[in-house]
Structures are given as C-alpha cells and as structure tokens.
mmCIF file of C-alpha atoms and ligand atoms in Angstrom:
data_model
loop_
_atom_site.group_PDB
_atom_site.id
_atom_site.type_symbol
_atom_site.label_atom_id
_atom_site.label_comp_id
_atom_site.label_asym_id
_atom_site.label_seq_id
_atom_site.Cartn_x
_atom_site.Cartn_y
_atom_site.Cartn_z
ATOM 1 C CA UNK R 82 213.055 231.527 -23.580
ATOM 2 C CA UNK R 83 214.837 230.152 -26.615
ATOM 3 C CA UNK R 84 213.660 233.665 -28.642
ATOM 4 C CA UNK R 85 215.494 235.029 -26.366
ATOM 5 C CA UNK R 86 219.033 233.253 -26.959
ATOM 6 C CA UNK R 87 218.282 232.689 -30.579
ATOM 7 C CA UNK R 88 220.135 235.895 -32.045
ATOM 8 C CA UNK R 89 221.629 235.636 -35.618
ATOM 9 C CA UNK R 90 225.944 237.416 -34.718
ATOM 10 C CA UNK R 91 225.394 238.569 -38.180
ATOM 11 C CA UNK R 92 221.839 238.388 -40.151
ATOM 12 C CA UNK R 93 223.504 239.446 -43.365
ATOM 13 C CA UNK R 94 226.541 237.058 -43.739
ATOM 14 C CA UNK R 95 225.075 234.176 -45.837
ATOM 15 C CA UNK R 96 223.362 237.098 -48.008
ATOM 16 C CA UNK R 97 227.067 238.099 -48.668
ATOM 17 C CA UNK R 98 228.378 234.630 -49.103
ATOM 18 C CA UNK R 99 229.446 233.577 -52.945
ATOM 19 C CA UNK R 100 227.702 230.345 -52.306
ATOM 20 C CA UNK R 101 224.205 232.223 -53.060
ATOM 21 C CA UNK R 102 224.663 232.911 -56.586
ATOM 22 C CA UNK R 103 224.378 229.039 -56.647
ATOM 23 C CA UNK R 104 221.090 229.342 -55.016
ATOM 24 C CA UNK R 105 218.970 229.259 -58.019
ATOM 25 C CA UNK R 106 219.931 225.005 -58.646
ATOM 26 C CA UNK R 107 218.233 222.909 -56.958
ATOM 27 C CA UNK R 108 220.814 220.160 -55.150
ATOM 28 C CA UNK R 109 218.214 217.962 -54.235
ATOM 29 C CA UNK R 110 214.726 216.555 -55.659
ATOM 30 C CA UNK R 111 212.302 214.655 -53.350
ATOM 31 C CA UNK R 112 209.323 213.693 -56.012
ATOM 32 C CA UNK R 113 206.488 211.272 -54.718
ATOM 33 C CA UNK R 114 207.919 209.838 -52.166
ATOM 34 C CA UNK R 115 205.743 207.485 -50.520
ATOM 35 C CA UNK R 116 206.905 205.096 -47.547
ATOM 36 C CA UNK R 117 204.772 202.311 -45.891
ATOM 37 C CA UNK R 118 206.105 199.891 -43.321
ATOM 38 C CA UNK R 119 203.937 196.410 -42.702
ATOM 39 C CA UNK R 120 202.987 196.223 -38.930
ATOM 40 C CA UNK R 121 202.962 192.467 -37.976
ATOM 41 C CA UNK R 122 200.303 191.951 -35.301
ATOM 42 C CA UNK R 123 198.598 188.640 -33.865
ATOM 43 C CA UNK R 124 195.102 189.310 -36.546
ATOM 44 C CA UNK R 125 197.975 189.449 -39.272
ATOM 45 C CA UNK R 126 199.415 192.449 -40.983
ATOM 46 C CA UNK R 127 198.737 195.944 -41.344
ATOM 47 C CA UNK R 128 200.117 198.921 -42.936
ATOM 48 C CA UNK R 129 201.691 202.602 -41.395
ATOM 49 C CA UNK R 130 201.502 205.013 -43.699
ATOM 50 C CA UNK R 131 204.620 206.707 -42.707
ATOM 51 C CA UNK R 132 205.212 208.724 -45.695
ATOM 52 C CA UNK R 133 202.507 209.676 -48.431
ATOM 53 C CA UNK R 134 203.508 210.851 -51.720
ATOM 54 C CA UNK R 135 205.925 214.120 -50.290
ATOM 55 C CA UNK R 136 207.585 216.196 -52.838
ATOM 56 C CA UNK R 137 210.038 218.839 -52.433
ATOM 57 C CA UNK R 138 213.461 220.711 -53.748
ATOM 58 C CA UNK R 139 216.016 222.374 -52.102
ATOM 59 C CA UNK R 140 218.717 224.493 -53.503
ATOM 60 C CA UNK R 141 222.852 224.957 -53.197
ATOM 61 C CA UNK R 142 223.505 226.753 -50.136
ATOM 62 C CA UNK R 143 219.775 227.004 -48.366
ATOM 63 C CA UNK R 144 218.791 225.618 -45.516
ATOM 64 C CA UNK R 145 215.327 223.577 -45.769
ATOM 65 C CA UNK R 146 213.358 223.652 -42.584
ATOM 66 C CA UNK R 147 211.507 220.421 -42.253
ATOM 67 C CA UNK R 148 208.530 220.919 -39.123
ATOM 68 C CA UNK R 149 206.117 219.055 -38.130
ATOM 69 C CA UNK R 150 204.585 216.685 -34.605
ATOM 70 C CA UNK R 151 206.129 213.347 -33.888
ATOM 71 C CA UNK R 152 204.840 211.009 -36.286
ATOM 72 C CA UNK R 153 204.679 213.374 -38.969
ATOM 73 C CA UNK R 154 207.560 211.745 -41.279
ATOM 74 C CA UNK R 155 210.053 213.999 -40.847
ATOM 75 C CA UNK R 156 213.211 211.421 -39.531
ATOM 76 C CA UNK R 157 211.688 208.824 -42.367
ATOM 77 C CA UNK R 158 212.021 211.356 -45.191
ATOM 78 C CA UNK R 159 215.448 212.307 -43.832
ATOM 79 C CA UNK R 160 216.711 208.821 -43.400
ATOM 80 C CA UNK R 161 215.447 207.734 -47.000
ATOM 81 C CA UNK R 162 217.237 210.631 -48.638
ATOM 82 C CA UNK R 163 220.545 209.419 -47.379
ATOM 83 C CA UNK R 164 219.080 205.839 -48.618
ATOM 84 C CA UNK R 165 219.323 204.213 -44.645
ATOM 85 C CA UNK R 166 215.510 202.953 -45.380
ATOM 86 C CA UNK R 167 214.429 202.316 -49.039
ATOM 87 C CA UNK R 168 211.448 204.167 -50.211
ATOM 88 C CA UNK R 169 208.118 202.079 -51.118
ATOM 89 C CA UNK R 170 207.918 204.350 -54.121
ATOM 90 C CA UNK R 171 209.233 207.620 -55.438
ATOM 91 C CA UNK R 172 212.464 209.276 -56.528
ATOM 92 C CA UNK R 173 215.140 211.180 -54.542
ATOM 93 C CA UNK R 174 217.986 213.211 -57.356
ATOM 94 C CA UNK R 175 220.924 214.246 -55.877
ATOM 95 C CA UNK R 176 223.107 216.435 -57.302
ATOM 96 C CA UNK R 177 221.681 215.434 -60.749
ATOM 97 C CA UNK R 178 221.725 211.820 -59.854
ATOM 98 C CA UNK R 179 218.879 209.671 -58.927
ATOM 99 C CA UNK R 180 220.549 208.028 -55.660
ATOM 100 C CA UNK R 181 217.032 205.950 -54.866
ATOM 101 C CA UNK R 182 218.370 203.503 -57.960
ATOM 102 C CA UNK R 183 221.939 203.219 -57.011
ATOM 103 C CA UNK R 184 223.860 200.147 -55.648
ATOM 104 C CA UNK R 185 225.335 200.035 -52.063
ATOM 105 C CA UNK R 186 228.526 200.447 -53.262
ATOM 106 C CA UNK R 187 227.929 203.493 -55.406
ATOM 107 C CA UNK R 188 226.141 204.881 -52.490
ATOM 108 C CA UNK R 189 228.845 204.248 -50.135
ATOM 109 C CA UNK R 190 230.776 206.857 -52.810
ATOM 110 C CA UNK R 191 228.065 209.215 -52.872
ATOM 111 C CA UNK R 192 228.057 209.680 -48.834
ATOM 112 C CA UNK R 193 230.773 211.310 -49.029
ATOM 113 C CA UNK R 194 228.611 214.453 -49.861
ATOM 114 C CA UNK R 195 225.786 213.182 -47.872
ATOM 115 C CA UNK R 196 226.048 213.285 -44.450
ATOM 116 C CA UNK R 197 224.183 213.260 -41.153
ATOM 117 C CA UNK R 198 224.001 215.008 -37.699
ATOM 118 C CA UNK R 199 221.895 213.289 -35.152
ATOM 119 C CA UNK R 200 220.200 214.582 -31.938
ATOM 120 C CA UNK R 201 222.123 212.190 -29.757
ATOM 121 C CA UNK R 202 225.419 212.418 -30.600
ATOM 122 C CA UNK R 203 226.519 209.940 -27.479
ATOM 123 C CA UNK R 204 224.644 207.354 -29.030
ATOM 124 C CA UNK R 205 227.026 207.497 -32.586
ATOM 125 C CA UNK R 206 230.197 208.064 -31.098
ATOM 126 C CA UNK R 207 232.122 204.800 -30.029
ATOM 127 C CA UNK R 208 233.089 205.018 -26.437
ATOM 128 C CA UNK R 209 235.937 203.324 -26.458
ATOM 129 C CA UNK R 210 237.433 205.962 -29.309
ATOM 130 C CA UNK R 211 239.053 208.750 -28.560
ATOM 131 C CA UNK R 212 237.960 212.051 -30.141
ATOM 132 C CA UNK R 213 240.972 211.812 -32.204
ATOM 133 C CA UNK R 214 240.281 208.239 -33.712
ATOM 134 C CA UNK R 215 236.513 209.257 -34.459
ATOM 135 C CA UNK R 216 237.462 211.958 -36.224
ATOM 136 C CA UNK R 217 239.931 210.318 -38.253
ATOM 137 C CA UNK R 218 237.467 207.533 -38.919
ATOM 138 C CA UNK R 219 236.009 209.095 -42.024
ATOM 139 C CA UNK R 220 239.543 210.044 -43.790
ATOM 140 C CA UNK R 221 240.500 206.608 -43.408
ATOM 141 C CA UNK R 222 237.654 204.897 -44.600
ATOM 142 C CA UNK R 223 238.078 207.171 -47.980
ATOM 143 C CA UNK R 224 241.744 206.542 -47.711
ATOM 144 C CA UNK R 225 242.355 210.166 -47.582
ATOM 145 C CA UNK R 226 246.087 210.962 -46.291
ATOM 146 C CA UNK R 227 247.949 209.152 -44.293
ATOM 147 C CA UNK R 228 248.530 209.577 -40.349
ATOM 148 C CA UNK R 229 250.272 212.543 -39.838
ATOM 149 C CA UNK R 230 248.337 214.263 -42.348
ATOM 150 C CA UNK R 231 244.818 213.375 -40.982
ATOM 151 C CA UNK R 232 246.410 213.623 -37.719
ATOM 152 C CA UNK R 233 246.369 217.590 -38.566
ATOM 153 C CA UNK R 234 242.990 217.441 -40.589
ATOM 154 C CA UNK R 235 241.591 216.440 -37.016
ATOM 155 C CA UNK R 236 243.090 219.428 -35.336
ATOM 156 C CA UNK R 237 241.332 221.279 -38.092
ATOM 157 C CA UNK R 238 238.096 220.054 -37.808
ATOM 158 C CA UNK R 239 237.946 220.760 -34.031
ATOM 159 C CA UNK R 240 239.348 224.325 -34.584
ATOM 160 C CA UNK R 241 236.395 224.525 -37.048
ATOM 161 C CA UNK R 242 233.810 223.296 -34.461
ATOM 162 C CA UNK R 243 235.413 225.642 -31.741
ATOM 163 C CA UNK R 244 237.496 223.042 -29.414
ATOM 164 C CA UNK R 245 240.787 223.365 -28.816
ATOM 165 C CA UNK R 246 243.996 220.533 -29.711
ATOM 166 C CA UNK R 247 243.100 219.254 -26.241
ATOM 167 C CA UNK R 248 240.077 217.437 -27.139
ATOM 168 C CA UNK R 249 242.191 214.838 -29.458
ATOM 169 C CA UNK R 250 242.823 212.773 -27.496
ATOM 170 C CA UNK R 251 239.382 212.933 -24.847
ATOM 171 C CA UNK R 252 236.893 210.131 -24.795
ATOM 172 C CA UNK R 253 233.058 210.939 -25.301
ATOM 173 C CA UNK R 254 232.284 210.477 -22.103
ATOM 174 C CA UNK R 255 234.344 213.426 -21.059
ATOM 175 C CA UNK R 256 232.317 215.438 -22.898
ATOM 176 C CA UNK R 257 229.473 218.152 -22.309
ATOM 177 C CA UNK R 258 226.501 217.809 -24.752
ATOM 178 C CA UNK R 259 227.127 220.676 -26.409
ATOM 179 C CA UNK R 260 230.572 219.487 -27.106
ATOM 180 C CA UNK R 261 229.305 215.966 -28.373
ATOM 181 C CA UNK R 262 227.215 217.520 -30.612
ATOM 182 C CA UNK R 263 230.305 220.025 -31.861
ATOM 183 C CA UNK R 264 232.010 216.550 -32.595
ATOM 184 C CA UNK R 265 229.170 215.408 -34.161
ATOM 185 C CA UNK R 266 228.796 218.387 -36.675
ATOM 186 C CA UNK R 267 232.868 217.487 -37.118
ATOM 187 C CA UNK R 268 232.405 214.381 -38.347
ATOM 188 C CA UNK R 269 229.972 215.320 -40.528
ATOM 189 C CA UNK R 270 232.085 217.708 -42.395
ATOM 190 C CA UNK R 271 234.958 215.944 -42.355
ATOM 191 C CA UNK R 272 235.030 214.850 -45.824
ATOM 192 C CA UNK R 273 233.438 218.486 -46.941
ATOM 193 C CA UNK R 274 230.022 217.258 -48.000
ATOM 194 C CA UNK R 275 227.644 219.127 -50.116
ATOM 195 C CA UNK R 276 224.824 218.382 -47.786
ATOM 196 C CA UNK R 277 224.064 217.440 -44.403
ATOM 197 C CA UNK R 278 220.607 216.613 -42.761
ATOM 198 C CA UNK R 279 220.398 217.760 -39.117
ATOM 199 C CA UNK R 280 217.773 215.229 -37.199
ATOM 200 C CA UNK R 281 216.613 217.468 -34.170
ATOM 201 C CA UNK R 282 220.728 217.911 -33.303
ATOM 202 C CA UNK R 283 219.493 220.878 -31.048
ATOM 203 C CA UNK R 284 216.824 219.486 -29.377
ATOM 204 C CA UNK R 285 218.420 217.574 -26.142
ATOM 205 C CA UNK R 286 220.521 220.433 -25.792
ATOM 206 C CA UNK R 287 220.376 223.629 -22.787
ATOM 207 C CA UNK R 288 218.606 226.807 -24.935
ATOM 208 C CA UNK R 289 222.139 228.963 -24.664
ATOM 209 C CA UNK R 290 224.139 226.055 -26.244
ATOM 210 C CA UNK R 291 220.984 225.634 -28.651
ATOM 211 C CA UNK R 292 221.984 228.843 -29.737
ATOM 212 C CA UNK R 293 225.750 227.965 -29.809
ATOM 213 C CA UNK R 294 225.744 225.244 -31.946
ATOM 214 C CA UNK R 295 222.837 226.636 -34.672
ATOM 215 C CA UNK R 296 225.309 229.851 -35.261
ATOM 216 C CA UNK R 297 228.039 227.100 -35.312
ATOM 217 C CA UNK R 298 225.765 225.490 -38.626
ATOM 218 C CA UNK R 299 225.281 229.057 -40.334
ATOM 219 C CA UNK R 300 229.181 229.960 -39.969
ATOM 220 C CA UNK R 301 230.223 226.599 -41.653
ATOM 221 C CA UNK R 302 227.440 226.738 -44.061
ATOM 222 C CA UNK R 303 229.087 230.143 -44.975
ATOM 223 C CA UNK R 304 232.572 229.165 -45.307
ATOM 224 C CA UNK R 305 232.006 225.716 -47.005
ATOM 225 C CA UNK R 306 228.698 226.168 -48.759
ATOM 226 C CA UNK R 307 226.911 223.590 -47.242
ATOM 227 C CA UNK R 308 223.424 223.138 -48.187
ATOM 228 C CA UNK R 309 221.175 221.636 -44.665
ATOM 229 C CA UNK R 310 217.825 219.824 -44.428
ATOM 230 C CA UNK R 311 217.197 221.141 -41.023
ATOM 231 C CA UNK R 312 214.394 219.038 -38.925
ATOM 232 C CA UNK R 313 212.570 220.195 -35.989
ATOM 233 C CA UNK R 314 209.640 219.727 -34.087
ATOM 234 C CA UNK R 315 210.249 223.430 -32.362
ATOM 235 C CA UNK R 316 209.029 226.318 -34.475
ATOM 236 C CA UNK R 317 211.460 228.827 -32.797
ATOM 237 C CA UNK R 318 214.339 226.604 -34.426
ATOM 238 C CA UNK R 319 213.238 226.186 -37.508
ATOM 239 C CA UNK R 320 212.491 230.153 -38.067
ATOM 240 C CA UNK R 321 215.900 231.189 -36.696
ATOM 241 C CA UNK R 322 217.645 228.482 -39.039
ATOM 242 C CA UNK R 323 215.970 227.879 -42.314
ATOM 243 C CA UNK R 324 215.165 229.913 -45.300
ATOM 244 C CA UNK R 325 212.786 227.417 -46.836
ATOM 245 C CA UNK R 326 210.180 225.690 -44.431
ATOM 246 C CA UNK R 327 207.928 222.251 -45.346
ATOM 247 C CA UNK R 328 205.147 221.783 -42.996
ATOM 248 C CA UNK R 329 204.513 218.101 -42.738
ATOM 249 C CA UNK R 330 201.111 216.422 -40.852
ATOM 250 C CA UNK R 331 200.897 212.629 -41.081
ATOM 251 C CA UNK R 332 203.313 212.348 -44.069
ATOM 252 C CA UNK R 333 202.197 214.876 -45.986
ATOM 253 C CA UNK R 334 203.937 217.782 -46.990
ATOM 254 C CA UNK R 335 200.702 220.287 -46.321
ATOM 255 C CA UNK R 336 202.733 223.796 -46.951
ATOM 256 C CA UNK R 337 205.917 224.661 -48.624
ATOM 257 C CA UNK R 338 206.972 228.297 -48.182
ATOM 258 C CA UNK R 339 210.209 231.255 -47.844
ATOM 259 C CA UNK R 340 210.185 231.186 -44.036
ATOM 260 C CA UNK R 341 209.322 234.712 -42.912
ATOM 261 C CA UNK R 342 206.562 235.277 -45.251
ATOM 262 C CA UNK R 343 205.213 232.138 -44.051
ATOM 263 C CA UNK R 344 205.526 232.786 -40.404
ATOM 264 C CA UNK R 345 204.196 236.068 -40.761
ATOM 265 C CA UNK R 346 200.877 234.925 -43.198
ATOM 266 C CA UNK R 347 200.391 231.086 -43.075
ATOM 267 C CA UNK R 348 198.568 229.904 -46.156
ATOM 268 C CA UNK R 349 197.476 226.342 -44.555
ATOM 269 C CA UNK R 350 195.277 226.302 -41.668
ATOM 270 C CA UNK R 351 197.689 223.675 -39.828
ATOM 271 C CA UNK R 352 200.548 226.306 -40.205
ATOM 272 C CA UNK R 353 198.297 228.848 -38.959
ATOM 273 C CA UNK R 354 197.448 226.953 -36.054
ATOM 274 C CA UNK R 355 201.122 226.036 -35.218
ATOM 275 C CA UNK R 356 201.848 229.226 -35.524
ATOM 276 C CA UNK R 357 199.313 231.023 -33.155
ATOM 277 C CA UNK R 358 199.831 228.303 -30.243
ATOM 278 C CA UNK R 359 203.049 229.096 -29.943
ATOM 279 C CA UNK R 360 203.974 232.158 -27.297
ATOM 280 C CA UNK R 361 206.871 233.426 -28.788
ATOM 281 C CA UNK R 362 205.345 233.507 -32.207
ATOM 282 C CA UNK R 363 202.291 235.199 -31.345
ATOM 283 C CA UNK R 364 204.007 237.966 -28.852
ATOM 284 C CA UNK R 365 200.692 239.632 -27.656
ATOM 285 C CA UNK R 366 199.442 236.218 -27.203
ATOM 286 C CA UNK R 367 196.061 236.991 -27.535
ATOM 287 C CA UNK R 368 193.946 234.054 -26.761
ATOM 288 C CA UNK R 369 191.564 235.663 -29.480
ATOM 289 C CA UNK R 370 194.462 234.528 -31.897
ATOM 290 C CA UNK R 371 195.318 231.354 -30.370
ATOM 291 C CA UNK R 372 193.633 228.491 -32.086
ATOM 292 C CA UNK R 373 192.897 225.280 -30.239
ATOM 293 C CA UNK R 374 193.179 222.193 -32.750
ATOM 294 C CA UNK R 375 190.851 219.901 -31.732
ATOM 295 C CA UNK R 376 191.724 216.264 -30.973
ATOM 296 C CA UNK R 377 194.597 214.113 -31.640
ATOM 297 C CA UNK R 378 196.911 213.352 -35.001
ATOM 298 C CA UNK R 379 194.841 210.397 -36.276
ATOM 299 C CA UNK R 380 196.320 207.122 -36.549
ATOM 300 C CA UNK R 381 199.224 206.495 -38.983
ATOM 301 C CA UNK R 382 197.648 202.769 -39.544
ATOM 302 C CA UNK R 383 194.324 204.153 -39.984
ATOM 303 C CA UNK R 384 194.449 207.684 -42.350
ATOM 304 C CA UNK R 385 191.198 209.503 -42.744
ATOM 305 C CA UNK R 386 189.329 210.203 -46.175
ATOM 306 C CA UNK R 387 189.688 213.710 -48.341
ATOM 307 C CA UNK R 388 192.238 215.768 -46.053
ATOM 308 C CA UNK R 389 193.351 214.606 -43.531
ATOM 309 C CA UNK R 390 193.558 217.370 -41.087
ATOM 310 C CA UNK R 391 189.460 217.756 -41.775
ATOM 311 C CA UNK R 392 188.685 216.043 -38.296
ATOM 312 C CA UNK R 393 190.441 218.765 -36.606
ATOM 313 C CA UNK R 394 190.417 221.804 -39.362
ATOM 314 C CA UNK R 395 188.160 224.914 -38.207
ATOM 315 C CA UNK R 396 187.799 225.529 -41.932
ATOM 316 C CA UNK R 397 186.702 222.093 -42.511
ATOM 317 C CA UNK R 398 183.662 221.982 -45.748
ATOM 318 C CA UNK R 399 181.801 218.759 -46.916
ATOM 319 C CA UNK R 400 184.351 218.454 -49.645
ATOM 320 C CA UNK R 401 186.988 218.325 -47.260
ATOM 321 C CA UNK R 402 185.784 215.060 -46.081
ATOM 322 C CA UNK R 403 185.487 213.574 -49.306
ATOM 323 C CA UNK R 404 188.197 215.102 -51.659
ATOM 324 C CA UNK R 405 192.183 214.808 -51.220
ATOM 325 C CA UNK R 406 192.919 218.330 -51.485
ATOM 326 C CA UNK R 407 194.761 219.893 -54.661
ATOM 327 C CA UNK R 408 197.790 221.663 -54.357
ATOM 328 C CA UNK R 409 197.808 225.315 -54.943
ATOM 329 C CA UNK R 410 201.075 227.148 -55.855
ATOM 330 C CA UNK R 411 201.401 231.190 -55.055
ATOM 331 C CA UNK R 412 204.667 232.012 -56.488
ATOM 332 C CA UNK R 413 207.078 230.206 -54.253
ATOM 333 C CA UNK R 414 204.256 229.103 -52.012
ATOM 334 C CA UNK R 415 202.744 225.322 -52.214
ATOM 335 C CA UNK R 416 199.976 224.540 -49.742
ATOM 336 C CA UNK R 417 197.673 221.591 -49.743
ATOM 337 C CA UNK R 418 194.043 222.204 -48.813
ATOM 338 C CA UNK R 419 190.926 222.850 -50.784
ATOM 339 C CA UNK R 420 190.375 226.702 -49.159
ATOM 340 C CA UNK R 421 194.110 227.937 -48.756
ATOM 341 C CA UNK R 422 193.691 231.070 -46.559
ATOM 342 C CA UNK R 423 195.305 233.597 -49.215
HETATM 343 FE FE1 LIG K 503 190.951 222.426 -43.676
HETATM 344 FE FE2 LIG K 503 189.667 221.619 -45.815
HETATM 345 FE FE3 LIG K 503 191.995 222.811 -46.080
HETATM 346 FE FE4 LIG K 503 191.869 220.370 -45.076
HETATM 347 S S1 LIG K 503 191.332 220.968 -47.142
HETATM 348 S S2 LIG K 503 193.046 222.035 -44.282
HETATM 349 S S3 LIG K 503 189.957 220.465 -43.945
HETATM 350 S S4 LIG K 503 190.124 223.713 -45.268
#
C-alpha cells in the first residue's frame, strides 16, 4: 500500500529551511483562467470546456497539490502556466510578471525558472543521447559554460538526483524508470529554476520508488528553494507531498485548502467524497462513511446548469440546479458550493 511506503525521512526539514520565511509571497497568480478548445466534428463545431474560470496562488517554497479525475483540467492548467497552450482568457503572473502577454522569445528567457517534470520521462528523453548530452542540453542552449565546465555541472546534477558518474555516459534505454524519472527531475533543475510543475511524474512508477523519488522532490526543494505545482490524480500523493491542495471537477477549482486540515474536515462535498472512498484515508473504512457518488463526470462538451457536481451531489437543493455557486472563503479555505459543509 503506497501509505505504507510514503514516510516523510524527516517531517520537520522544510519547516527548518530559510526558504520559508519567503513563504508569505506569492510566486505565482492563476486569475480567471478559462480554456476552451473547438471540437471539429462532421455536424460542424463544438466546444470542450476544458478549463472554466480557475483561480489560484501559490507561494515561494510551497508545494501546491493540484487533484482531481481525468478530465478535470489539471495537465491543461499546468501546461498553460508554462505558456505550451495559450489560454482562451485569463491571466497567469509569474514572479511579478504577467507571462500570458509575453512574446516567444521573452518566454524562452523566462523558462529558465519554469520548468517541467513529466510522468513519462522515456517519452522526453532523446534515445539516441546519452545521459551526458541530455543533461548538458539545457546549459548549452543558455550558453552557460563551456565543455569541461558543464561537463562537471552534469556530474553534479546526477550526484544531486542520487546516480553515480557512471550514468554519463548511459543511454535511456539502459535505464530503470525510477532512474528516468531521476534524470528527468535533473534536467529540470539544471538551470536552478524557481519553479517546476510535476505532471503525475510518480504515477507509472513501482510504490517503493514512488516513495524514492517524492523524498528526492522535498530534499531539493529544501536545498534550492524550489517552489512545485504538484499534480495527481492519487490522493495518497498529493497528502504526503503538498502543503496547499486545489480540488478541481470539470475545470473548476471547487476547494482550495492547507492540506491536513482539509483531509481531515473537507469543506466541499466532492472533497468529502474523495476523501471517504479512499481506504487509506478513511482507515476504519466504515462503509457508513464511504460515500458512493452517483454517476459519471458529465461531459466536458456538454456542462450542466448551477453547479456542476449537482447531478451527483448528496447535498444537492433546487438552487443548486439553477445557481453557479458562490465562493466562500474560511480563512485560508476557498470552496465553491452554495451549502459548504463548515
Ligand atoms: Fe452540492 Fe449544491 Fe454544493 Fe454543488 S452547490 S456541491 S450541488 S451542495
């Protein structure tokens, strides 16, 4: 069981860290972000709403859990933060600059501090390139150093990710998953970014290196101060990892909260669901507490009126139907829904 294998080496480390007196600034600024692709089908064209009208902030040094089903715009958020997909509207700041309205080339500046790991790793690395060569890609492309130099930058960055000198000059292929995803992470911090978004980079992976390579995140987090937008479709991951959790449901962001306190008392009744149907976070696993959501994520193409979890809410009122739901905010708390169960 992955509770089982998930155990923090230290819980208190990032509480002792400098980089948390620089938790009070936020480092980025999601506001309204609304994505819709056009569908092209034989009766002409419709729309998905992929992403509607999200907002969110996360601050220097956290890590910002993003959960939610497939479908739920969690990889669409994360790819039009690090502008791969421009939004339909909506802003994202980073760093005190609103990256949504710069140029390709300014961008191309800016990733230095944005980066990305990806659940398959073997699909981004090039197989014909050694480890080495990957790893040097990034210096060159930012014309840091010069050969010999990056040469022992390289070394570095696979001491950092735990491999030894040896791996230099391996192919990908030669490689265990756990490892690709080690060089993965080592790319990614190559150039010491201020940020990475992890897409599911624990997912495809056996639960003990699961483990491995999320205490890997936390320890460079620690020494380099990274701040993470961690996403996940498995609950157990995102409570072990992330200090901040958004609950997302068919592109909307339904409950923002600190991650314990919303583990332990769910304020949205999709949380609270999640949260009961899964065994290891309901450990009596009382069926009395389990709660059944009834039928299926509605249609992207097709979203329903007022909330739109009412078709499968147990809480569900007239006005639930009818009304988009307001958002209520309980200190740090945000939940969407017209009877938040504070
Ligand atoms: Fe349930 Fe109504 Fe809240 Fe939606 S707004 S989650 S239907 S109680």
């Amino acid at each position: 069981m992955i509770e089982q294998a998930l155990t923090k080496p230290n819980q208190n480390s990032k509480k002792n860290n400098h980089f948390i007196v620089e938790k009070e600034k936020h480092l980025l600024t999601v506001r309204n972000l609304k994505k819709h692709f056009i569908i092209k089908g034989i009766r002409g064209n419709n729309l998905l709403y992929a992403l509607n009208d999200i907002s969110f902030k996360i601050k220097h040094g956290e890590t910002f859990g993003l959960v939610g089903e497939s479908g739920s715009g969690k990889s669409t958020a994360s790819r039009i933060i690090i502008q791969l997909e421009k939004a339909t509207s909506g802003h994202v700041f980073f760093d005190g600059v609103e990256i949504s309205k710069l140029n390709k080339q300014q961008m191309v500046q800016k990733r230095k501090d944005l980066q990305m790991v990806f659940q398959d790793p073997f699909s981004s690395l090039n197989p014909r390139m050694t480890i080495g060569k990957i790893l040097s890609e990034p210096l060159v492309i930012f014309n840091i150093g010069n050969s010999k130099t990056r040469k022992n930058d390289v070394l570095e960055l696979l001491d950092l990710v735990g491999l030894n000198k040896d791996f230099y000059e391996r192919y990908p292929h030669e490689l265990s998953g756990g490892q690709r995803q080690r060089i993965g992470i080592a790319r990614a911090i190559a150039l010491r970014p201020k940020f990475i978004i992890c897409d599911e980079p624990v997912s495809a992976l056996d639960v003990s290196v699961q483990s491995q390579i999320l205490n890997l995140l936390e320890k460079l987090q620690c020494e380099f101060g990274i701040t993470y937008l961690f996403i996940a479709h498995s609950l157990n991951v995102i409570r072990f990892i992330a200090d901040t959790v958004g609950v997302m449901y068919l592109g909307k962001m339904l409950e923002i909260g600190a991650t314990e306190e919303l583990f332990k008392n769910p304020f949205h009744p999709y949380t609270e669901a999640l949260i009961s149907a899964n065994p290891a976070l309901n450990p009596h696993n009382r069926s009395d507490k389990k709660i059944i959501l009834k039928g299926e994520t509605p249609s992207p193409m097709k979203l329903p009126s007022g909330c739109f979890f009412h078709e499968r809410c147990r809480y569900c009122q007239e006005i639930c139907t009818k009304e988009e739901p307001p958002e209520h905010i309980f200190g740090t708390r945000e939940v969407l829904c017209h009877f938040p169960l504070k």
